């Protein structure tokens, strides 16, 4: 008899740790393990701001799936359809840099849906065509080189008042989202550019303007009001213009109009306004809650036999909280839900015992560049250098590869000892770094 096949859709934190657990719990002949993912690596996304700021090399936060998952067959592509009756997954694979597409149908006995999330976008004129997220390596590297390019072009402009408006626009960055991602990326990029701006002939660090906006009334609401105020104070001390209770009304060529009626001349719009579940979940004809797949406490999907889900794309009930809210879409929960998924899928095949998902939140950390950081480990509020130490220690602990830990730790050490780098090497086109392109949000939709 052939072995049962377990197909995992998504190689992020949840999918990676689900397969690691399955490889540990299942004998080699107990099941065939297949992973469907657009890339051959797990991206440790919490360190993307470090990549944009040139502190960490891009490949050092990319954990090889084939190296870490020795018994798993990796299929590079995006799932576009699931047939629950036939128990099949349709996968669109890409070859030759995306020029050639092939469609593959995979039968499954167990299906684990962990396609993750994409940057949340709204139907705001001009945003889809001009805003850039920071959720993939392509986006992080593009943003770094784009900012260097703006300084180059501002520096090359002839002297004279007729060029002042363009110079200001090129040296102004508008970022949307004062949550975890937006705050970290603005803080780290501001610190980095501040250390290298004097290398240009006519550009001074104080000429670079940073505007961080959000509809919310606080910065880093995930960490509570006290730490949010400390983060806000640190940003303002460094000259970052933080505007709360406002968002983008329209993004036009060379300027961004806000909902308060003001217009900011800028050639850079960074979009970090939260996340939404992968578009794949909208095509599955399964119950959704707040745009995420409904799952039982054991992470099985009601109405779909043999199907499990977790991570950012699943509405996982938090059994540790009063009222049972949904777990937040964080790497911390996705990683532990992946472990729970692996355990419960193995149990469904007769290996071990299934358990409901429970995890007490360990808190969040935010690196604000330089000596500034905010952390709340196990409810303890920290800021400054001690929070920085906690933040970096947590990231090294959470990276699921010793080789990557050594490389990232070495990057941090070198960044502390050597001058910051200011070279542009990737040359990624702006259209390649748009949210819909870089995050392949359209690839999951039925064609």
XYZ file of C-alpha atoms in Angstrom:
447
model
C 0.000 0.000 0.000
C 1.235 3.514 -0.780
C 2.052 5.866 2.058
C -0.475 8.584 2.981
C 0.558 11.995 1.662
C 0.603 15.107 3.844
C 0.612 18.324 1.810
C 1.559 21.556 3.571
C 0.692 24.795 1.750
C 2.998 27.561 2.955
C 6.619 27.490 4.119
C 6.464 30.268 6.694
C 6.795 29.819 10.441
C 3.696 27.610 10.784
C 4.431 25.377 7.791
C 8.117 25.014 8.590
C 7.568 24.010 12.213
C 4.667 21.728 11.294
C 6.962 19.764 8.987
C 9.825 19.731 11.491
C 7.447 18.219 14.027
C 6.096 15.690 11.538
C 9.624 14.610 10.617
C 10.342 14.026 14.305
C 7.110 12.214 15.185
C 6.482 10.090 12.093
C 8.617 7.110 11.082
C 10.177 7.502 7.637
C 7.727 5.058 6.057
C 4.630 6.463 7.806
C 3.839 9.284 5.361
C 5.065 11.249 2.363
C 5.669 14.907 3.237
C 5.195 17.593 0.555
C 5.618 21.344 0.978
C 4.173 23.868 -1.494
C 5.866 27.265 -1.221
C 6.869 30.033 -3.679
C 10.475 30.089 -2.402
C 12.957 27.488 -1.178
C 13.511 29.208 2.170
C 11.783 30.205 5.381
C 12.051 33.976 5.720
C 12.675 35.189 9.270
C 10.603 38.300 8.614
C 11.063 40.064 12.001
C 14.583 40.976 10.873
C 13.572 42.542 7.554
C 14.096 46.069 8.992
C 17.707 45.043 9.728
C 18.051 44.003 6.075
C 16.666 47.320 4.820
C 19.062 49.198 7.091
C 22.006 47.147 5.843
C 22.711 45.690 9.294
C 22.009 42.072 8.282
C 22.743 40.389 4.954
C 19.541 39.205 3.187
C 20.509 35.527 2.878
C 21.295 35.342 6.577
C 17.593 35.523 7.488
C 16.625 32.983 4.804
C 16.604 29.458 6.259
C 16.999 26.731 3.627
C 13.923 24.494 3.543
C 15.692 21.627 1.820
C 18.575 21.745 4.268
C 16.408 21.827 7.393
C 13.587 19.555 6.169
C 15.481 16.513 4.920
C 12.463 14.213 4.466
C 10.182 16.768 2.821
C 9.727 17.211 -0.937
C 9.592 20.919 -1.754
C 7.382 22.010 -4.668
C 8.099 25.617 -5.653
C 4.851 27.333 -6.571
C 1.570 28.748 -5.278
C -1.599 26.831 -4.470
C -4.467 28.140 -6.595
C -7.292 25.714 -5.798
C -8.295 22.999 -3.330
C -10.869 20.327 -4.225
C -12.117 18.964 -0.894
C -14.185 16.195 -2.480
C -11.343 14.882 -4.646
C -8.747 15.732 -1.995
C -6.434 17.526 -4.406
C -4.459 20.754 -4.440
C -3.763 22.621 -7.680
C -0.339 24.261 -7.739
C 0.980 26.783 -10.229
C 4.738 26.367 -10.454
C 7.132 28.850 -12.022
C 10.298 28.283 -14.030
C 12.766 30.492 -15.835
C 12.260 33.432 -13.509
C 8.475 33.197 -13.780
C 8.388 33.223 -17.581
C 6.979 29.705 -17.850
C 4.111 28.371 -15.726
C 3.137 24.771 -15.140
C 0.087 23.465 -13.310
C 0.509 20.473 -11.006
C -2.233 18.591 -9.165
C -1.272 17.008 -5.845
C -3.505 14.436 -4.129
C -3.500 14.516 -0.344
C -4.599 12.433 2.623
C -3.963 15.287 5.040
C -3.805 18.951 4.069
C -2.250 21.689 6.205
C -3.210 25.204 5.081
C -0.716 27.768 6.337
C -0.332 30.206 3.401
C 0.371 33.110 5.759
C -0.548 36.719 5.116
C 0.093 39.679 2.844
C 0.372 43.375 3.599
C -3.103 44.826 4.071
C -4.032 47.290 1.347
C -7.034 49.549 1.012
C -8.823 50.918 -2.027
C -7.004 54.245 -1.884
C -6.162 55.933 -5.201
C -2.525 55.499 -6.171
C -1.464 53.254 -3.289
C -1.326 50.004 -5.280
C 0.828 51.678 -7.950
C 3.205 53.623 -5.674
C 3.406 52.133 -2.171
C 6.019 49.569 -1.188
C 5.722 47.084 1.659
C 8.398 45.447 3.771
C 7.317 41.805 3.981
C 9.691 40.090 1.557
C 13.416 40.180 0.835
C 12.729 41.844 -2.510
C 10.827 44.683 -0.836
C 13.409 45.147 1.922
C 16.334 45.284 -0.509
C 14.462 47.551 -2.916
C 13.631 50.052 -0.166
C 17.262 50.283 0.909
C 18.541 50.873 -2.623
C 15.651 53.206 -3.459
C 16.546 55.477 -0.543
C 20.203 55.539 -1.562
C 19.123 56.408 -5.099
C 17.018 59.314 -3.851
C 20.013 60.743 -1.993
C 22.155 60.332 -5.113
C 19.660 62.208 -7.270
C 19.022 64.912 -4.694
C 22.773 65.428 -4.362
C 23.178 65.675 -8.154
C 20.579 68.424 -8.563
C 22.043 71.831 -9.506
C 22.019 74.496 -6.838
C 19.213 76.999 -6.977
C 15.680 77.544 -5.625
C 14.114 76.068 -8.785
C 15.318 72.618 -7.652
C 14.493 72.946 -3.950
C 11.044 71.343 -4.253
C 12.375 68.252 -6.012
C 15.258 67.988 -3.554
C 12.854 68.062 -0.579
C 10.563 65.480 -2.186
C 13.441 63.085 -2.813
C 14.591 63.405 0.775
C 11.146 62.900 2.337
C 9.839 59.480 3.341
C 6.165 58.878 4.179
C 5.430 55.644 6.035
C 1.943 54.328 6.814
C 1.454 52.159 9.889
C 2.725 52.904 13.409
C 2.414 49.296 14.491
C 5.223 46.800 14.852
C 6.399 46.729 11.204
C 5.992 50.383 10.287
C 7.581 51.741 13.450
C 10.600 49.440 13.276
C 11.294 50.094 9.609
C 11.075 53.883 9.960
C 13.168 53.958 13.130
C 15.922 51.743 11.763
C 16.083 53.402 8.352
C 16.145 56.859 9.933
C 19.051 55.860 12.157
C 20.946 54.255 9.250
C 20.536 57.153 6.814
C 21.432 59.576 9.589
C 24.818 57.874 9.971
C 25.695 57.898 6.257
C 24.041 61.066 4.855
C 27.174 63.174 5.409
C 28.957 61.119 2.730
C 27.097 63.084 0.030
C 28.323 66.511 -1.005
C 25.182 68.598 -0.530
C 23.023 66.365 1.696
C 22.919 66.715 5.458
C 21.310 64.227 7.876
C 18.825 66.852 9.040
C 17.658 67.360 5.443
C 16.066 63.902 5.381
C 12.464 64.141 6.560
C 10.502 61.207 7.991
C 6.717 61.219 8.369
C 5.054 58.260 10.126
C 1.254 58.219 10.006
C -1.471 55.946 11.356
C -5.213 56.067 11.939
C -4.630 54.680 15.434
C -4.158 56.985 18.376
C -0.922 55.433 19.639
C 2.401 54.031 18.458
C 3.025 50.295 18.914
C -0.382 49.592 20.477
C 0.638 45.900 20.704
C 3.002 46.811 23.559
C 0.564 48.883 25.599
C 0.247 52.632 26.262
C 3.301 53.050 28.511
C 5.809 51.530 26.098
C 3.972 53.135 23.195
C 4.602 56.554 24.732
C 8.271 55.721 25.239
C 8.578 54.662 21.613
C 6.798 57.835 20.501
C 9.191 59.919 22.597
C 12.225 58.197 21.084
C 10.949 58.770 17.544
C 10.217 62.436 18.161
C 13.603 63.048 19.804
C 15.195 61.798 16.606
C 13.156 64.221 14.498
C 10.565 61.814 13.077
C 7.236 63.530 12.393
C 4.589 61.189 13.859
C 0.987 61.943 12.884
C -1.747 59.849 14.487
C -5.432 59.707 13.622
C -4.692 60.307 9.936
C -3.987 58.206 6.862
C -3.476 58.481 3.103
C -6.266 59.939 0.958
C -4.424 59.659 -2.355
C -0.906 58.810 -3.533
C 0.137 60.787 -6.584
C 3.369 61.063 -8.537
C 5.740 62.971 -6.268
C 3.306 63.643 -3.413
C 1.002 62.039 -0.858
C -2.277 63.624 0.229
C -3.496 62.849 3.751
C -7.036 62.678 5.114
C -6.460 65.836 7.193
C -6.124 67.821 3.961
C -2.339 68.216 4.023
C -0.101 67.193 1.135
C 3.457 65.941 1.594
C 5.849 66.136 -1.379
C 7.641 62.764 -1.382
C 9.100 60.188 -3.770
C 8.912 57.374 -1.167
C 5.756 55.798 0.278
C 6.262 52.842 2.628
C 3.164 50.771 3.415
C 3.037 48.797 6.670
C -0.627 49.106 7.625
C -1.116 45.627 9.079
C -1.627 42.258 7.409
C -4.484 40.292 5.835
C -4.804 36.548 5.333
C -3.512 35.128 2.067
C -6.038 35.576 -0.776
C -6.081 31.791 -1.112
C -8.466 31.461 1.845
C -11.125 33.462 -0.024
C -11.277 30.766 -2.738
C -11.744 27.708 -0.527
C -15.510 27.825 0.137
C -14.826 27.359 3.848
C -16.107 29.434 6.798
C -14.145 32.595 7.554
C -13.917 34.802 10.622
C -12.457 38.271 10.135
C -11.076 37.097 6.813
C -9.286 34.080 8.311
C -10.151 30.360 8.127
C -12.292 29.117 10.989
C -10.584 26.296 12.889
C -11.346 24.221 15.964
C -9.080 24.464 19.027
C -7.150 21.447 17.712
C -6.565 23.408 14.444
C -8.731 21.124 12.299
C -11.032 22.841 9.789
C -14.781 22.213 10.249
C -16.498 20.793 7.169
C -13.263 19.661 5.509
C -12.158 16.176 6.484
C -8.410 15.779 6.857
C -7.756 19.528 6.561
C -5.921 21.578 9.211
C -4.965 25.250 9.276
C -2.956 27.704 11.356
C -0.769 30.800 11.276
C -1.837 34.208 9.973
C -4.458 32.697 7.634
C -6.412 30.936 10.412
C -8.799 32.272 13.064
C -7.258 30.310 15.932
C -9.098 30.673 19.266
C -6.854 31.786 22.123
C -7.823 29.455 24.956
C -5.491 31.245 27.381
C -7.497 34.494 27.278
C -10.838 35.286 28.855
C -13.575 35.400 26.241
C -11.450 33.312 23.842
C -10.355 35.986 21.345
C -8.376 35.076 18.230
C -4.624 34.721 18.483
C -2.816 37.674 16.871
C -0.984 37.140 13.553
C 2.528 37.072 15.004
C 5.540 34.884 14.265
C 5.472 33.724 17.879
C 2.005 32.182 17.539
C 2.591 30.913 13.997
C 5.685 29.002 15.094
C 3.918 27.325 18.001
C 0.781 26.643 15.981
C 3.041 24.915 13.472
C 4.324 22.613 16.184
C 0.740 21.927 17.285
C -0.283 21.235 13.690
C 2.507 18.715 13.251
C 1.564 16.952 16.478
C -2.151 16.806 15.689
C -1.706 15.733 12.068
C 0.602 12.938 13.242
C -2.027 11.942 15.811
C -4.667 11.763 13.061
C -2.500 9.072 11.444
C -2.211 7.111 14.683
C 1.068 8.520 16.003
C 0.660 10.330 19.328
C -2.258 12.225 20.851
C -3.928 15.400 19.566
C -4.146 18.419 21.860
C -5.870 21.798 21.663
C -3.616 24.750 20.890
C -2.649 26.780 23.935
C 0.166 29.303 24.198
C 0.680 32.087 26.733
C 2.059 35.080 24.870
C 5.729 35.757 25.672
C 5.476 39.436 24.712
C 6.848 41.461 21.804
C 10.103 43.278 21.071
C 10.795 46.238 18.778
C 14.261 47.366 17.659
C 14.252 51.112 16.958
C 17.824 51.403 15.693
C 20.946 52.553 17.528
C 20.554 52.072 21.286
C 16.774 52.450 21.198
C 14.436 49.495 21.627
C 11.188 48.549 23.342
C 10.402 45.133 24.793
C 7.796 43.455 26.964
C 9.058 39.947 27.763
C 6.630 38.047 30.009
C 4.853 41.316 30.848
C 8.020 43.126 31.997
C 8.304 46.580 30.381
C 11.798 47.402 29.120
C 13.289 50.167 27.008
C 16.728 51.317 25.884
C 19.876 49.147 25.705
C 18.467 46.405 27.947
C 15.432 46.070 25.654
C 17.837 45.983 22.703
C 19.703 43.067 24.280
C 16.436 41.225 24.939
C 15.198 41.855 21.387
C 18.343 40.521 19.754
C 18.554 37.596 22.134
C 14.985 36.623 21.316
C 15.594 36.797 17.562
C 18.669 34.582 17.831
C 16.677 32.111 19.909
C 13.768 32.095 17.448
C 15.895 31.644 14.300
C 15.515 27.917 13.543
C 19.051 27.352 12.261
C 22.375 27.594 14.103
C 24.169 28.613 10.904
C 21.761 31.538 10.446
C 22.143 32.519 14.110
C 25.920 32.684 13.767
C 25.682 34.722 10.571
C 23.148 37.186 11.992
C 25.092 37.545 15.241
C 28.262 38.229 13.247
C 26.410 40.818 11.158
C 25.339 42.648 14.318
C 28.894 42.562 15.684
C 30.376 43.906 12.453
C 27.711 46.624 12.273
C 28.706 47.732 15.776
C 32.437 47.803 14.955
C 32.551 49.029 11.350
C 31.094 52.064 9.530
C 27.638 51.567 8.003
C 27.575 50.537 4.347
C 26.044 52.774 1.679
C 26.288 50.899 -1.599
C 23.493 49.956 -3.989
C 23.950 46.482 -5.437
C 20.591 44.860 -6.246
C 18.950 47.165 -8.828
C 15.425 45.841 -8.295
C 12.862 47.603 -10.486
C 10.110 49.523 -8.632
C 7.355 47.403 -10.208
C 9.046 44.225 -8.908
C 8.785 45.545 -5.343
C 5.106 46.503 -5.354
C 3.063 44.603 -2.746
C 1.016 42.595 -5.268
C 4.128 41.558 -7.197
C 6.668 40.950 -4.447
C 4.190 39.135 -2.200
C 2.617 37.222 -5.106
C -0.853 38.040 -3.772
C -2.456 37.359 -7.153
C -0.803 33.963 -7.615
C -3.146 32.316 -5.099
C -6.295 33.314 -6.936
C -8.094 30.989 -9.348
C -7.181 31.756 -12.930
